[in-house]
One Martini backbone bead per residue (centre of mass of N, CA, C, O) as a GRO file, in nm:
protein
   63
    1MET     BB    1   0.097   0.045  -0.064
    2LEU     BB    2   0.269   0.269   0.011
    3LYS     BB    3   0.422   0.210  -0.270
    4PHE     BB    4   0.164   0.312  -0.415
    5ILE     BB    5   0.162   0.608  -0.293
    6LYS     BB    6   0.485   0.685  -0.339
    7GLY     BB    7   0.504   0.666  -0.638
    8HIS     BB    8   0.292   0.891  -0.706
    9MET     BB    9   0.450   1.131  -0.569
   10GLU     BB   10   0.696   1.079  -0.779
   11SER     BB   11   0.530   1.195  -1.049
   12ILE     BB   12   0.442   1.436  -0.935
   13GLU     BB   13   0.496   1.787  -0.987
   14GLY     BB   14   0.610   1.945  -0.664
   15ILE     BB   15   0.558   1.811  -0.405
   16GLU     BB   16   0.761   1.867  -0.205
   17ILE     BB   17   0.645   2.179  -0.091
   18TYR     BB   18   0.422   2.059   0.144
   19PRO     BB   19   0.581   1.963   0.382
   20MET     BB   20   0.727   2.290   0.360
   21ILE     BB   21   0.470   2.434   0.469
   22SER     BB   22   0.338   2.262   0.674
   23LEU     BB   23   0.575   2.326   0.877
   24LEU     BB   24   0.526   2.654   0.840
   25ILE     BB   25   0.276   2.682   0.950
   26PHE     BB   26   0.291   2.525   1.228
   27PHE     BB   27   0.510   2.691   1.330
   28ILE     BB   28   0.333   2.971   1.268
   29PHE     BB   29   0.121   2.892   1.506
   30PHE     BB   30   0.383   2.792   1.769
   31ALA     BB   31   0.466   3.091   1.773
   32ALA     BB   32   0.188   3.295   1.815
   33LEU     BB   33   0.109   3.138   2.061
   34PHE     BB   34   0.345   3.183   2.244
   35TRP     BB   35   0.344   3.418   2.208
   36TRP     BB   36   0.058   3.472   2.330
   37VAL     BB   37   0.117   3.369   2.645
   38PHE     BB   38   0.325   3.562   2.743
   39THR     BB   39   0.136   3.850   2.654
   40ALA     BB   40  -0.032   3.819   2.836
   41LYS     BB   41  -0.228   3.914   3.008
   42LYS     BB   42  -0.349   3.875   3.377
   43GLU     BB   43  -0.644   3.939   3.329
   44HIS     BB   44  -0.719   3.802   3.178
   45ILE     BB   45  -0.677   3.495   3.244
   46LYS     BB   46  -0.853   3.522   3.500
   47GLU     BB   47  -1.119   3.603   3.342
   48VAL     BB   48  -1.146   3.369   3.211
   49SER     BB   49  -1.082   3.115   3.430
   50ASN     BB   50  -1.353   3.166   3.526
   51ILE     BB   51  -1.614   3.140   3.304
   52PRO     BB   52  -1.725   2.871   3.457
   53LEU     BB   53  -1.728   2.998   3.772
   54ASP     BB   54  -1.922   3.176   3.745
   55THR     BB   55  -2.292   3.241   3.774
   56LYS     BB   56  -2.414   3.541   3.690
   57THR     BB   57  -2.423   3.411   3.362
   58ASP     BB   58  -2.629   3.183   3.379
   59LYS     BB   59  -2.938   3.324   3.421
   60ASP     BB   60  -2.904   3.450   3.092
   61TYR     BB   61  -2.892   3.140   3.000
   62ILE     BB   62  -3.173   3.089   3.058
   63LEU     BB   63  -3.515   3.032   2.977
   0.00000   0.00000   0.00000
């Protein structure tokens, strides 16, 4: 099965760029996520982490 896929992929011109693009997208996404985590304000992190425990807003969603 793998020989069939590998043989088919080798016949496509320019296919070798796709793994590099995928790696680049992966690296950029996690680098940006890493940067956001370390530059986020502590107040924002505390506010967002308390959302599931906030009972005042639960009444607004009950119909």
